[in-house]
Amino acid sequence: MGGPYAGAVTEPALQVAGLEKRYAGRAVVDDLTFRARTATVLALLGPNGAGKTTTVEICEGFRTADSGEVRVLGLPPKDPSLRARVGVMPQTGGAYPGLRAGEMLRLVASFAATPLDPAELLERLGLDRVAGTAYRRLSGGQQQRLSLALAVVGRPELVFLDEPTAGLDPQARHATWELIEALRRDGVSVVLTTHLLEEAERLADDVVIVDAGRVVAAGSVRELTSTGAAGQLRFAGPPALDLAALLLELPAGCTATESPPGQYVITGAVDPQLLASVTAWCAGRGALARDLRVETRSLEDVFLDLTGRELRS
Amino acid sequence: MTAWPPGSLTARPGAAPWRRMLATQTAAELKLVLRNGEQVLLSLIIPLGLLVLLVTVPFIRVDGPRADFFVPGVLALAIMSTAFTGQAIGVGFERQYGVLKRLGATPLPRAVLLSAKTLAVLAVEVLQVALLCLTGLLLGWEPTGSVLAVAALVVLGTAAFSGLGLLLGGTLRGLTTLAAANLVWFVLLVLGGVLFPLSAFGGAEPVLSLLPTAALSTGLREVLSAGEAPWREVVALTGWAVASLAAASRAFRWE
């Protein structure tokens, strides 16, 4: 090995293949397969009870899979050497109620060879004023941020964050997002679970949508939102434009319709290139495209299409 | 935003030397025990109060000097409070709050965690033994016997009680552990040769004398009052230690 990360460039940070976990005969995780690339953010997105936490806890080595294979940084999840290389933020708890926030962070920092500076970490997460407050007296949001700090203080290569922003106010959520973005920038791999579409859309390079323990869709946010009847481009113009000629200028798979006269709808993967092609084509005919409106499918549309529109508990 | 300068979060994984982990974890465990009012009450205040009361107020009849009977008994009680009751309750809640799970995801090895707990228990016991012995001496106690034999009994008793405490706290929920550990503490206070001589229980004495608290209190009494070698008690405590630690290591759940 040419250094601790020599293999990391080619090897995924996390590989999960055919993962299965049953509780009392019921499959909570059912043939789950995905991988997280190094130095990227992967979001496991799904409704409550989809099996996200169980999956992450198997990857963290807390639970044992019934079948399937998991490789964390190329190693089995329970390999002791991973404990210094992987940071974990569980969904709840995880600190001595009687220790102060600063004491807890310094304690976990003392387990690492070259930890981050605890005082600096507390300050950047807005916890410096409660460093002397016992963990049990912190608000839920403060406990969450301390838990995040505990996950990263040892300078890990890979971080698992289970619902990192659940119950946070907007400022705290942004502080968390900034930290996650900075981790990725500095080459740290992040695997997070969330049921917040906004969070996945903003943070994740790759999204794995999980429902009832199965992967229902996976890919980059852009891939997921641009598949199928992904987007629509609407505009108004002079009636009876030659749409067959327009379609020749556009990527295959696009459709163009006029209804009512003078109102046009183009469907397809709406990206800046498509928009430019349509407006250039109109300009070439001396036609002004008015009321131009782009309607892309949000991750929310994709998510709801795939997991059903009904709320489930 | 410049909150996180580039490179400030670059991975530099690695575990600290185990000595440093042991030192910081032991310090944390000690801090937690000494900050916990109920634990200080159970480990220090109640044994001290009981000792003064039992030696000075003659409401329980014993043969010979009162201090000779009650100082060893209260020492056994104090060790049970710290190694068994305190540890069981502490571990029960640490599991419930996900602390042990979280520590399991750090580079801290389990062996270092358990060693830190043991060192913290021993440190508290040194404090307890010093305070109780000093109080006993002030009340006219005149001990004899070998310090080495006392130390051996204390270490074996600690091992036995720790095993039982980890077994209880490692398998039940926090509040259930709290209730069970306090109940056991009270039963062993009454039946363990702390308050009453075991002879007060008549035919049950041979069985009761095998209880860990009874073995520890009787053994300490034999050494400190009569200067005898407590072989029978050493064997009983060793049996408890081996059985309870083996059971705890099999049944212990980290969350």
Coordinates of C-alpha atoms in Angstrom, one line a residue:
Chain A
M1 CA 0.0 0.0 0.0
G2 CA 1.3 3.4 -0.9
G3 CA -0.5 5.1 2.0
P4 CA -3.7 4.7 4.0
Y5 CA -5.9 5.8 1.0
A6 CA -4.0 4.3 -1.9
G7 CA -6.7 1.7 -2.5
A8 CA -9.5 4.2 -1.8
V9 CA -9.5 5.7 -5.3
T10 CA -10.7 2.6 -7.0
E11 CA -12.5 0.8 -4.2
P12 CA -16.0 2.0 -3.1
A13 CA -16.3 3.3 0.5
L14 CA -19.2 0.9 1.0
Q15 CA -20.5 -2.1 -0.9
V16 CA -23.7 -3.8 0.0
A17 CA -24.9 -6.8 -2.0
G18 CA -28.0 -8.9 -1.5
L19 CA -28.4 -7.7 2.1
E20 CA -31.2 -9.4 4.1
K21 CA -32.3 -8.9 7.7
R22 CA -35.4 -10.4 9.2
Y23 CA -37.0 -9.7 12.6
A24 CA -39.5 -12.4 13.7
G25 CA -39.7 -13.8 10.2
R26 CA -40.5 -10.4 8.6
A27 CA -38.0 -9.1 6.2
V28 CA -36.9 -5.6 7.2
V29 CA -34.1 -5.4 4.7
D30 CA -34.8 -7.5 1.6
D31 CA -32.1 -8.1 -1.0
L32 CA -30.6 -4.7 -0.8
T33 CA -27.7 -3.8 -3.1
F34 CA -25.9 -0.5 -3.5
R35 CA -22.5 1.1 -3.2
A36 CA -21.1 4.4 -2.0
R37 CA -18.3 5.9 -4.0
T38 CA -15.3 7.3 -2.1
A39 CA -15.4 11.0 -1.3
T40 CA -19.0 11.4 -2.1
V41 CA -22.2 11.7 -0.2
L42 CA -24.7 8.9 -0.5
A43 CA -28.2 9.4 0.9
L44 CA -30.4 6.4 1.8
L45 CA -33.8 8.0 1.3
G46 CA -37.0 6.4 2.3
P47 CA -40.2 6.6 4.4
N48 CA -40.1 5.7 8.1
G49 CA -39.8 2.0 8.6
A50 CA -38.1 1.5 5.2
G51 CA -35.2 -0.3 6.7
K52 CA -32.7 2.5 6.5
T53 CA -31.5 2.4 10.1
T54 CA -31.2 -1.4 10.1
T55 CA -29.1 -1.2 6.9
V56 CA -26.8 1.4 8.4
E57 CA -26.5 -0.4 11.7
I58 CA -25.4 -3.6 9.8
C59 CA -22.8 -1.5 8.0
E60 CA -21.6 0.0 11.3
G61 CA -21.2 -3.5 12.7
F62 CA -23.9 -3.2 15.4
R63 CA -26.1 -5.8 13.8
T64 CA -25.5 -9.0 11.9
A65 CA -27.1 -9.6 8.5
D66 CA -29.0 -12.8 7.9
S67 CA -27.5 -13.0 4.4
G68 CA -25.8 -10.9 1.9
E69 CA -22.4 -9.2 1.8
V70 CA -21.2 -5.9 3.2
R71 CA -17.7 -4.4 2.7
V72 CA -16.8 -1.2 4.5
L73 CA -13.6 0.3 3.2
G74 CA -13.1 -3.2 1.7
L75 CA -13.4 -4.9 5.1
P76 CA -16.2 -6.8 6.9
P77 CA -18.2 -4.4 9.0
K78 CA -17.1 -5.9 12.4
D79 CA -13.4 -5.7 11.6
P80 CA -11.8 -3.9 14.6
S81 CA -9.5 -1.8 12.5
L82 CA -12.5 0.0 11.1
R83 CA -13.4 1.6 14.4
A84 CA -10.6 4.2 14.0
R85 CA -11.5 4.7 10.3
V86 CA -15.2 5.0 10.5
G87 CA -17.3 7.7 12.3
V88 CA -20.8 6.9 13.5
M89 CA -23.7 9.1 14.4
P90 CA -26.5 6.9 15.8
Q91 CA -30.1 8.1 15.5
T92 CA -30.5 8.8 19.2
G93 CA -28.5 9.1 22.3
G94 CA -24.9 7.9 22.6
A95 CA -23.5 10.1 25.4
Y96 CA -23.1 9.8 29.1
P97 CA -26.0 11.9 30.5
G98 CA -23.8 13.0 33.4
L99 CA -20.8 14.3 31.3
R100 CA -20.7 17.8 30.0
A101 CA -20.8 18.3 26.3
G102 CA -17.2 19.4 26.2
E103 CA -16.1 16.5 28.4
M104 CA -17.8 14.0 26.2
L105 CA -16.3 15.3 23.0
R106 CA -12.8 15.5 24.6
L107 CA -13.2 11.9 25.9
V108 CA -14.0 10.5 22.4
A109 CA -11.3 12.8 20.9
S110 CA -8.8 11.2 23.3
F111 CA -9.4 7.8 21.7
A112 CA -8.0 9.1 18.3
A113 CA -4.4 9.5 17.3
T114 CA -4.8 12.9 15.6
P115 CA -8.3 14.2 16.4
L116 CA -9.9 17.5 15.4
D117 CA -9.6 20.2 18.0
P118 CA -12.7 19.7 20.2
A119 CA -13.0 23.4 21.1
E120 CA -13.0 24.4 17.5
L121 CA -15.5 21.7 16.6
L122 CA -17.9 22.9 19.3
E123 CA -17.6 26.5 18.2
R124 CA -18.2 25.7 14.5
L125 CA -21.3 23.7 15.4
G126 CA -22.6 26.4 17.7
L127 CA -22.1 24.4 20.9
D128 CA -19.3 26.4 22.5
R129 CA -21.8 28.1 24.8
V130 CA -23.1 24.8 26.1
A131 CA -19.7 23.1 26.4
G132 CA -20.0 23.1 30.2
T133 CA -23.6 21.9 30.2
A134 CA -24.4 18.3 31.1
Y135 CA -25.5 16.2 28.1
R136 CA -28.9 15.5 29.7
R137 CA -29.6 19.2 29.9
L138 CA -28.9 19.9 26.3
S139 CA -31.8 20.5 23.9
G140 CA -32.6 17.8 21.4
G141 CA -30.9 19.8 18.6
Q142 CA -27.8 20.4 20.7
Q143 CA -27.6 16.7 21.5
Q144 CA -27.9 15.9 17.8
R145 CA -25.0 18.3 16.9
L146 CA -22.8 16.9 19.7
S147 CA -23.5 13.5 18.3
L148 CA -22.4 14.7 14.9
A149 CA -19.2 16.2 16.4
L150 CA -18.5 12.8 18.2
A151 CA -18.8 11.1 14.8
V152 CA -16.2 13.3 13.0
V153 CA -13.8 14.2 15.8
G154 CA -11.5 11.2 15.2
R155 CA -11.0 12.3 11.5
P156 CA -12.5 9.2 9.9
E157 CA -12.4 8.2 6.2
L158 CA -16.1 7.3 6.2
V159 CA -18.9 8.7 8.2
F160 CA -22.4 7.1 8.8
L161 CA -25.0 9.6 9.8
D162 CA -28.4 8.3 10.8
E163 CA -31.0 11.1 10.3
P164 CA -28.4 13.8 11.1
T165 CA -30.8 16.7 10.9
A166 CA -33.9 15.2 12.5
G167 CA -35.4 17.8 14.8
L168 CA -33.0 20.5 14.1
D169 CA -33.9 24.2 13.6
P170 CA -33.0 25.8 10.2
Q171 CA -29.7 27.3 11.5
A172 CA -28.5 24.0 13.0
R173 CA -29.6 22.2 9.9
H174 CA -27.4 24.5 7.8
A175 CA -24.5 24.1 10.1
T176 CA -24.8 20.3 9.7
W177 CA -25.1 20.6 5.9
E178 CA -22.0 22.8 5.8
L179 CA -20.1 20.2 7.8
I180 CA -21.2 17.4 5.5
E181 CA -20.3 19.4 2.4
A182 CA -16.9 20.2 3.9
L183 CA -16.3 16.5 4.7
R184 CA -16.9 15.6 1.0
R185 CA -14.7 18.4 -0.2
D186 CA -11.9 17.1 2.0
G187 CA -12.3 13.6 0.6
V188 CA -14.3 12.0 3.4
S189 CA -17.1 9.6 2.3
V190 CA -20.5 10.2 3.9
V191 CA -23.4 7.8 4.0
L192 CA -26.5 9.3 5.5
T193 CA -30.1 8.3 6.0
T194 CA -32.9 10.8 5.7
H195 CA -36.6 11.1 4.9
L196 CA -36.1 14.7 3.9
L197 CA -36.1 15.1 0.2
E198 CA -34.6 18.6 0.4
E199 CA -31.7 17.2 2.3
A200 CA -31.0 14.4 -0.2
E201 CA -31.4 16.8 -3.1
R202 CA -29.0 19.3 -1.7
L203 CA -26.3 17.1 -0.2
A204 CA -26.2 13.8 -2.0
D205 CA -24.2 12.8 -5.0
D206 CA -26.0 9.6 -5.1
V207 CA -29.4 8.7 -3.7
V208 CA -30.7 5.2 -3.0
I209 CA -34.4 5.2 -2.5
V210 CA -35.5 2.4 -0.1
D211 CA -39.0 1.3 0.6
A212 CA -40.1 -1.8 2.5
G213 CA -36.4 -2.9 2.7
R214 CA -35.9 -2.9 -1.1
V215 CA -34.1 -0.5 -3.4
V216 CA -36.7 1.1 -5.5
A217 CA -34.4 3.5 -7.3
A218 CA -30.8 4.5 -7.3
G219 CA -28.6 7.0 -9.0
S220 CA -27.5 10.6 -8.9
V221 CA -30.1 13.2 -8.1
R222 CA -30.0 14.3 -11.7
E223 CA -30.4 10.8 -13.1
L224 CA -33.4 10.2 -10.8
T225 CA -35.1 13.4 -11.6
S226 CA -34.5 13.2 -15.4
T227 CA -35.8 9.7 -16.1
G228 CA -39.2 9.0 -17.6
A229 CA -41.5 11.9 -18.2
A230 CA -38.9 13.9 -16.4
G231 CA -39.7 17.4 -17.4
Q232 CA -41.7 19.7 -19.4
L233 CA -40.9 22.9 -21.2
R234 CA -43.9 25.1 -21.9
F235 CA -44.0 28.3 -24.0
A236 CA -46.3 30.4 -26.0
G237 CA -45.5 31.6 -29.6
P238 CA -47.0 32.1 -33.0
P239 CA -49.4 29.3 -33.9
A240 CA -48.5 26.4 -36.2
L241 CA -44.8 26.2 -35.7
D242 CA -43.2 23.3 -37.6
L243 CA -42.7 20.9 -34.6
A244 CA -41.4 18.0 -36.7
A245 CA -38.5 20.3 -37.7
L246 CA -38.0 21.3 -34.1
L247 CA -37.8 17.7 -32.9
L248 CA -34.9 17.1 -35.4
E249 CA -32.9 19.6 -33.3
L250 CA -33.7 17.9 -30.0
P251 CA -32.4 14.7 -28.4
A252 CA -34.2 11.5 -29.2
G253 CA -37.2 10.8 -26.9
C254 CA -38.5 14.3 -26.8
T255 CA -42.0 15.1 -27.8
A256 CA -43.6 18.3 -28.9
T257 CA -47.2 19.2 -29.0
E258 CA -49.3 22.3 -29.7
S259 CA -52.5 22.7 -27.8
P260 CA -54.4 25.0 -28.0
P261 CA -52.9 26.8 -31.0
G262 CA -49.9 28.9 -30.0
Q263 CA -49.3 27.0 -26.7
Y264 CA -46.5 24.5 -26.9
V265 CA -45.3 21.7 -24.6
I266 CA -41.9 20.0 -25.1
T267 CA -41.3 16.9 -22.9
G268 CA -38.0 15.2 -22.3
A269 CA -34.9 15.6 -20.2
V270 CA -35.1 19.3 -19.6
D271 CA -31.6 20.6 -19.2
P272 CA -29.8 23.9 -20.2
Q273 CA -28.9 22.4 -23.6
L274 CA -32.6 21.6 -24.4
L275 CA -33.7 25.0 -23.3
A276 CA -31.0 26.6 -25.5
S277 CA -31.9 24.5 -28.5
V278 CA -35.6 25.4 -28.3
T279 CA -35.1 29.1 -27.9
A280 CA -32.4 29.1 -30.7
W281 CA -34.7 27.3 -33.0
C282 CA -37.5 29.8 -32.4
A283 CA -35.1 32.7 -32.9
G284 CA -34.1 31.2 -36.2
R285 CA -37.7 31.5 -37.3
G286 CA -38.1 35.0 -36.0
A287 CA -40.5 33.7 -33.4
L288 CA -40.4 35.0 -29.8
A289 CA -41.0 32.2 -27.2
R290 CA -43.0 33.9 -24.5
D291 CA -44.1 32.7 -21.0
L292 CA -41.3 30.1 -21.1
R293 CA -41.7 27.8 -18.2
V294 CA -39.5 24.8 -17.2
E295 CA -41.1 22.1 -15.1
T296 CA -38.7 19.5 -14.0
R297 CA -39.6 16.6 -11.8
S298 CA -38.4 17.1 -8.3
L299 CA -36.9 14.4 -6.3
E300 CA -40.1 14.6 -4.3
D301 CA -42.1 13.6 -7.4
V302 CA -39.8 10.7 -8.0
F303 CA -39.9 9.6 -4.4
L304 CA -43.7 9.8 -4.1
D305 CA -44.2 8.1 -7.5
L306 CA -42.0 5.2 -6.2
T307 CA -43.0 4.9 -2.6
G308 CA -46.7 5.7 -3.0
R309 CA -48.6 8.9 -2.3
E310 CA -50.1 7.8 0.9
L311 CA -48.6 8.6 4.2
R312 CA -47.5 5.6 6.1
S313 CA -46.6 5.3 9.7
Chain B
M1 CA -18.8 30.7 4.3
T2 CA -15.3 29.9 5.5
A3 CA -16.3 27.9 8.5
W4 CA -14.3 24.8 7.5
P5 CA -11.0 25.7 5.8
P6 CA -10.1 23.3 3.0
G7 CA -8.3 20.3 4.3
S8 CA -9.4 20.8 7.9
L9 CA -11.5 17.7 7.8
T10 CA -9.1 15.5 5.8
A11 CA -9.1 11.9 7.1
R12 CA -6.3 11.1 9.5
P13 CA -7.6 8.0 11.1
G14 CA -5.8 6.1 13.9
A15 CA -6.3 5.0 17.5
A16 CA -4.7 6.6 20.4
P17 CA -2.2 4.6 22.5
W18 CA -4.3 2.3 24.9
R19 CA -2.7 3.9 28.0
R20 CA -4.1 7.2 27.0
M21 CA -7.5 5.7 26.4
L22 CA -7.4 3.9 29.7
A23 CA -6.5 7.1 31.6
T24 CA -9.2 9.3 30.0
Q25 CA -11.9 6.6 30.2
T26 CA -11.0 5.9 33.9
A27 CA -11.1 9.6 34.7
A28 CA -14.5 9.9 33.0
E29 CA -15.9 6.8 34.9
L30 CA -14.7 8.3 38.2
K31 CA -16.2 11.7 37.4
L32 CA -19.5 10.0 36.7
V33 CA -19.5 8.1 39.9
L34 CA -18.5 11.0 42.1
R35 CA -21.0 13.3 40.4
N36 CA -23.9 10.9 40.9
G37 CA -25.6 11.8 44.2
E38 CA -27.4 8.5 44.6
Q39 CA -24.2 6.6 44.1
V40 CA -22.2 8.7 46.6
L41 CA -25.1 8.2 49.0
L42 CA -25.1 4.4 48.5
S43 CA -21.3 4.0 48.5
L44 CA -20.2 6.4 51.1
I45 CA -22.9 8.1 53.1
I46 CA -25.1 5.1 54.0
P47 CA -22.1 2.8 55.0
L48 CA -20.6 5.6 57.1
G49 CA -23.9 6.5 58.8
L50 CA -24.6 2.8 59.4
L51 CA -21.2 2.2 60.9
V52 CA -21.5 5.0 63.3
L53 CA -25.0 4.1 64.3
L54 CA -24.3 0.3 64.6
V55 CA -21.2 0.8 66.7
T56 CA -22.5 3.5 69.0
V57 CA -26.2 2.5 69.5
P58 CA -26.5 -1.0 71.0
F59 CA -29.9 -2.0 69.3
I60 CA -28.4 -5.1 67.7
R61 CA -26.7 -7.5 70.1
V62 CA -23.4 -8.9 69.1
D63 CA -20.7 -10.9 71.0
G64 CA -17.4 -9.1 71.7
P65 CA -16.5 -5.5 70.9
R66 CA -19.1 -3.9 68.6
A67 CA -16.6 -2.4 66.2
D68 CA -14.9 -5.8 65.7
F69 CA -18.2 -7.1 64.3
F70 CA -19.6 -4.0 62.4
V71 CA -16.5 -2.6 60.7
P72 CA -15.8 -5.7 58.6
G73 CA -19.5 -6.0 57.8
V74 CA -19.9 -2.4 56.7
L75 CA -16.7 -2.7 54.6
A76 CA -18.3 -5.7 52.8
L77 CA -21.5 -3.6 52.3
A78 CA -19.5 -0.7 50.9
I79 CA -17.7 -2.9 48.4
M80 CA -21.0 -4.5 47.4
S81 CA -22.5 -1.0 46.9
T82 CA -19.8 0.1 44.6
A83 CA -18.9 -3.0 42.7
F84 CA -22.4 -4.5 42.4
T85 CA -25.2 -2.0 42.9
G86 CA -23.4 1.1 41.5
Q87 CA -22.0 -0.8 38.5
A88 CA -25.2 -2.6 37.7
I89 CA -27.2 0.6 37.7
G90 CA -24.5 2.5 35.8
V91 CA -24.1 -0.1 33.1
G92 CA -27.9 -0.6 32.8
F93 CA -28.5 3.1 32.0
E94 CA -25.4 3.3 29.8
R95 CA -26.9 0.6 27.7
Q96 CA -30.3 2.2 27.6
Y97 CA -28.8 5.6 26.6
G98 CA -26.8 4.0 23.8
V99 CA -23.5 5.1 25.4
L100 CA -21.9 1.6 25.2
K101 CA -23.1 1.3 21.6
R102 CA -21.5 4.7 20.8
L103 CA -18.2 3.7 22.5
G104 CA -18.3 0.5 20.5
A105 CA -18.0 2.6 17.4
T106 CA -14.9 4.4 18.7
P107 CA -11.4 3.0 18.8
L108 CA -11.8 2.3 22.5
P109 CA -11.3 -1.5 22.9
R110 CA -13.8 -3.3 25.1
A111 CA -11.0 -4.6 27.3
V112 CA -9.9 -1.1 27.9
L113 CA -13.4 0.0 28.7
L114 CA -13.9 -2.8 31.2
S115 CA -10.5 -2.1 32.7
A116 CA -11.4 1.5 33.1
K117 CA -14.6 0.6 34.9
T118 CA -12.6 -1.8 37.2
L119 CA -10.0 0.9 38.0
A120 CA -12.7 3.4 38.8
V121 CA -14.4 0.9 41.1
L122 CA -11.1 0.1 42.9
A123 CA -10.4 3.8 43.3
V124 CA -13.7 4.4 44.9
E125 CA -13.2 1.4 47.1
V126 CA -9.8 2.8 48.3
L127 CA -11.7 5.9 49.3
Q128 CA -14.4 3.9 51.1
V129 CA -12.0 1.6 52.9
A130 CA -9.9 4.5 54.1
L131 CA -12.9 6.5 55.4
L132 CA -14.6 3.5 57.0
C133 CA -11.4 2.3 58.7
L134 CA -10.6 5.7 59.9
T135 CA -14.1 6.1 61.3
G136 CA -13.8 2.6 62.9
L137 CA -10.5 3.6 64.5
L138 CA -12.0 6.7 65.9
L139 CA -14.8 4.6 67.4
G140 CA -12.3 2.4 69.2
W141 CA -11.8 -0.4 66.6
E142 CA -8.6 -2.4 67.2
P143 CA -8.0 -4.5 64.1
T144 CA -5.4 -7.3 63.8
G145 CA -4.5 -9.7 60.9
S146 CA -2.8 -9.5 57.6
V147 CA -3.3 -6.5 55.2
L148 CA -2.5 -8.9 52.3
A149 CA -5.4 -11.2 53.3
V150 CA -7.7 -8.2 53.5
A151 CA -6.6 -7.0 50.1
A152 CA -7.1 -10.5 48.6
L153 CA -10.6 -10.7 50.0
V154 CA -11.4 -7.2 48.7
V155 CA -10.2 -8.0 45.2
L156 CA -12.0 -11.3 45.1
G157 CA -15.2 -9.7 46.5
T158 CA -14.9 -6.9 43.9
A159 CA -14.5 -9.4 41.1
A160 CA -17.5 -11.4 42.3
F161 CA -19.7 -8.3 42.7
S162 CA -18.6 -6.8 39.4
G163 CA -19.5 -10.0 37.6
L164 CA -22.9 -10.0 39.2
G165 CA -23.4 -6.3 38.5
L166 CA -22.4 -6.6 34.9
L167 CA -24.6 -9.6 34.5
L168 CA -27.6 -7.7 35.9
G169 CA -26.9 -4.3 34.2
G170 CA -25.8 -6.0 31.0
T171 CA -29.1 -7.9 30.5
L172 CA -31.9 -5.8 31.9
R173 CA -33.2 -2.3 31.1
G174 CA -32.0 0.7 33.1
L175 CA -35.0 1.1 35.5
T176 CA -35.4 -2.7 36.0
T177 CA -31.7 -2.9 36.9
L178 CA -32.1 0.0 39.3
A179 CA -35.0 -1.8 41.1
A180 CA -33.4 -5.2 41.1
A181 CA -29.9 -4.0 42.2
N182 CA -31.4 -2.0 45.1
L183 CA -33.5 -5.0 46.1
V184 CA -30.6 -7.3 46.1
W185 CA -28.5 -4.8 48.0
F186 CA -31.1 -4.6 50.7
V187 CA -31.6 -8.4 50.9
L188 CA -27.8 -8.9 51.2
L189 CA -27.6 -6.2 53.8
V190 CA -30.0 -8.2 56.0
L191 CA -28.8 -11.7 55.1
G192 CA -25.2 -11.1 54.4
G193 CA -23.8 -10.8 57.9
V194 CA -23.7 -7.0 57.9
L195 CA -26.4 -6.1 60.4
F196 CA -26.8 -9.4 62.2
P197 CA -24.5 -12.3 62.9
L198 CA -25.3 -15.2 60.6
S199 CA -26.0 -17.3 63.7
A200 CA -29.2 -15.3 64.1
F201 CA -30.7 -17.2 61.2
G202 CA -30.3 -20.6 62.8
G203 CA -30.3 -23.6 60.4
A204 CA -30.0 -21.3 57.4
E205 CA -26.5 -20.2 58.4
P206 CA -24.5 -22.7 56.3
V207 CA -26.3 -21.7 53.2
L208 CA -26.3 -18.0 53.9
S209 CA -22.6 -18.0 54.6
L210 CA -22.0 -18.8 51.0
L211 CA -23.6 -15.6 49.8
P212 CA -21.0 -13.2 48.4
T213 CA -21.7 -10.5 51.0
A214 CA -21.7 -13.0 53.8
A215 CA -18.4 -14.6 52.6
L216 CA -16.8 -11.2 52.3
S217 CA -18.0 -9.9 55.7
T218 CA -17.2 -13.2 57.5
G219 CA -13.8 -13.4 55.8
L220 CA -12.9 -9.8 56.7
R221 CA -14.0 -10.5 60.3
E222 CA -11.9 -13.6 60.6
V223 CA -8.8 -11.7 59.4
L224 CA -9.4 -8.4 61.1
S225 CA -10.8 -9.6 64.5
A226 CA -9.2 -13.0 64.9
G227 CA -6.2 -12.9 62.6
E228 CA -7.3 -16.2 61.0
A229 CA -6.8 -17.2 57.4
P230 CA -10.2 -17.1 55.6
W231 CA -9.8 -20.1 53.3
R232 CA -13.5 -21.1 53.1
E233 CA -14.5 -17.5 52.2
V234 CA -11.8 -17.2 49.6
V235 CA -13.0 -20.3 47.9
A236 CA -16.7 -19.1 48.0
L237 CA -15.8 -15.7 46.6
T238 CA -13.6 -17.2 43.9
G239 CA -16.5 -19.4 42.9
W240 CA -18.8 -16.4 42.7
A241 CA -16.2 -14.4 40.7
V242 CA -15.6 -17.2 38.2
A243 CA -19.3 -18.1 37.7
S244 CA -20.6 -14.5 37.5
L245 CA -17.9 -13.2 35.2
A246 CA -18.3 -16.1 32.9
A247 CA -22.1 -15.7 32.9
A248 CA -21.7 -11.9 32.3
S249 CA -19.3 -12.3 29.4
R250 CA -21.8 -14.7 27.8
A251 CA -25.0 -12.8 28.4
F252 CA -23.8 -9.2 28.3
R253 CA -25.6 -7.1 25.7
W254 CA -24.0 -3.8 24.6
E255 CA -27.3 -2.1 23.8

